[in-house]
Short mmCIF file of C-alpha atoms in Angstrom, two decimals:
data_model
loop_
_atom_site.label_atom_id
_atom_site.label_comp_id
_atom_site.label_asym_id
_atom_site.label_seq_id
_atom_site.Cartn_x
_atom_site.Cartn_y
_atom_site.Cartn_z
CA PRO A 5 120.60 101.74 89.60
CA VAL A 6 118.36 104.84 89.70
CA ILE A 7 115.23 102.89 88.80
CA ASN A 8 116.05 100.10 91.26
CA ASN A 9 116.57 102.68 94.00
CA GLU A 10 113.22 104.33 93.22
CA LEU A 11 111.45 100.97 93.24
CA LYS A 12 113.04 100.05 96.58
CA GLN A 13 111.98 103.39 98.10
CA ASN A 14 108.41 102.86 96.87
CA PHE A 15 108.38 99.30 98.20
CA ASP A 16 109.71 100.43 101.59
CA LEU A 17 107.11 103.19 101.80
CA ALA A 18 104.29 100.79 100.92
CA ASN A 19 105.50 98.39 103.62
CA ALA A 20 105.65 101.22 106.17
CA PHE A 21 101.98 101.95 105.48
CA ASN A 22 101.06 98.24 105.37
CA PHE A 23 99.75 98.54 101.82
CA PRO A 24 99.09 94.98 100.66
CA GLY A 25 99.75 95.62 96.97
CA THR A 26 98.96 97.83 94.06
CA PRO A 27 97.09 99.84 93.33
CA ALA A 28 96.32 101.54 96.64
CA PHE A 29 94.74 104.95 97.09
CA VAL A 30 94.66 107.25 100.10
CA ILE A 31 92.14 110.05 99.69
CA ALA A 32 91.92 113.00 102.07
CA LYS A 33 91.36 116.73 101.90
CA ILE A 34 94.64 118.40 102.74
CA PRO A 35 95.88 121.97 102.39
CA VAL A 36 98.61 122.74 99.89
CA GLY A 37 101.22 125.44 99.58
CA GLN A 38 101.65 127.91 102.42
CA ALA A 39 98.40 126.77 104.05
CA ALA A 40 99.98 123.37 104.68
CA VAL A 41 102.83 124.72 106.82
CA ASN A 42 101.02 124.65 110.18
CA ALA A 43 97.98 122.62 109.17
CA ALA A 44 96.50 119.86 111.29
CA PRO A 45 96.26 116.38 109.79
CA PRO A 46 93.07 115.62 107.90
CA SER A 47 90.15 114.59 110.09
CA THR A 48 89.07 111.89 107.64
CA ALA A 49 91.04 109.82 105.17
CA TYR A 50 89.90 106.91 103.04
CA PHE A 51 92.13 103.95 102.20
CA LEU A 52 91.14 102.03 99.09
CA PRO A 53 93.26 98.92 98.53
CA GLY A 54 93.16 97.25 95.16
CA GLU A 55 91.27 98.04 92.02
CA VAL A 56 88.60 100.75 92.29
CA SER A 57 86.19 101.86 89.61
CA ALA A 58 86.33 105.46 88.43
CA GLN A 59 82.82 105.94 89.83
CA ASP A 60 83.82 104.69 93.30
CA LEU A 61 87.04 106.70 93.25
CA GLN A 62 85.05 109.85 92.44
CA LYS A 63 82.61 109.04 95.25
CA TYR A 64 85.44 109.01 97.81
CA VAL A 65 87.00 112.17 96.37
CA ASN A 66 83.63 113.90 96.75
CA LYS A 67 83.27 112.62 100.33
CA ALA A 68 86.76 113.87 101.20
CA ARG A 69 85.86 117.28 99.78
CA GLY A 70 82.88 117.37 102.10
CA GLY A 71 80.22 116.58 99.54
#
């Protein structure tokens, strides 16, 4: 039951974001910890549906970091 509940929650969340399948990555620079309390949403986020090479994934991480 615990695993089925977790899977259902993940499925419902993916549907809420209109993710077509797995894997799916959302990459954005966001604050963590106390800095996140009153932070504005990220100005740029990248959505990568499906399989992504490690090189492409790193490229988007670097872009999100401002590089």
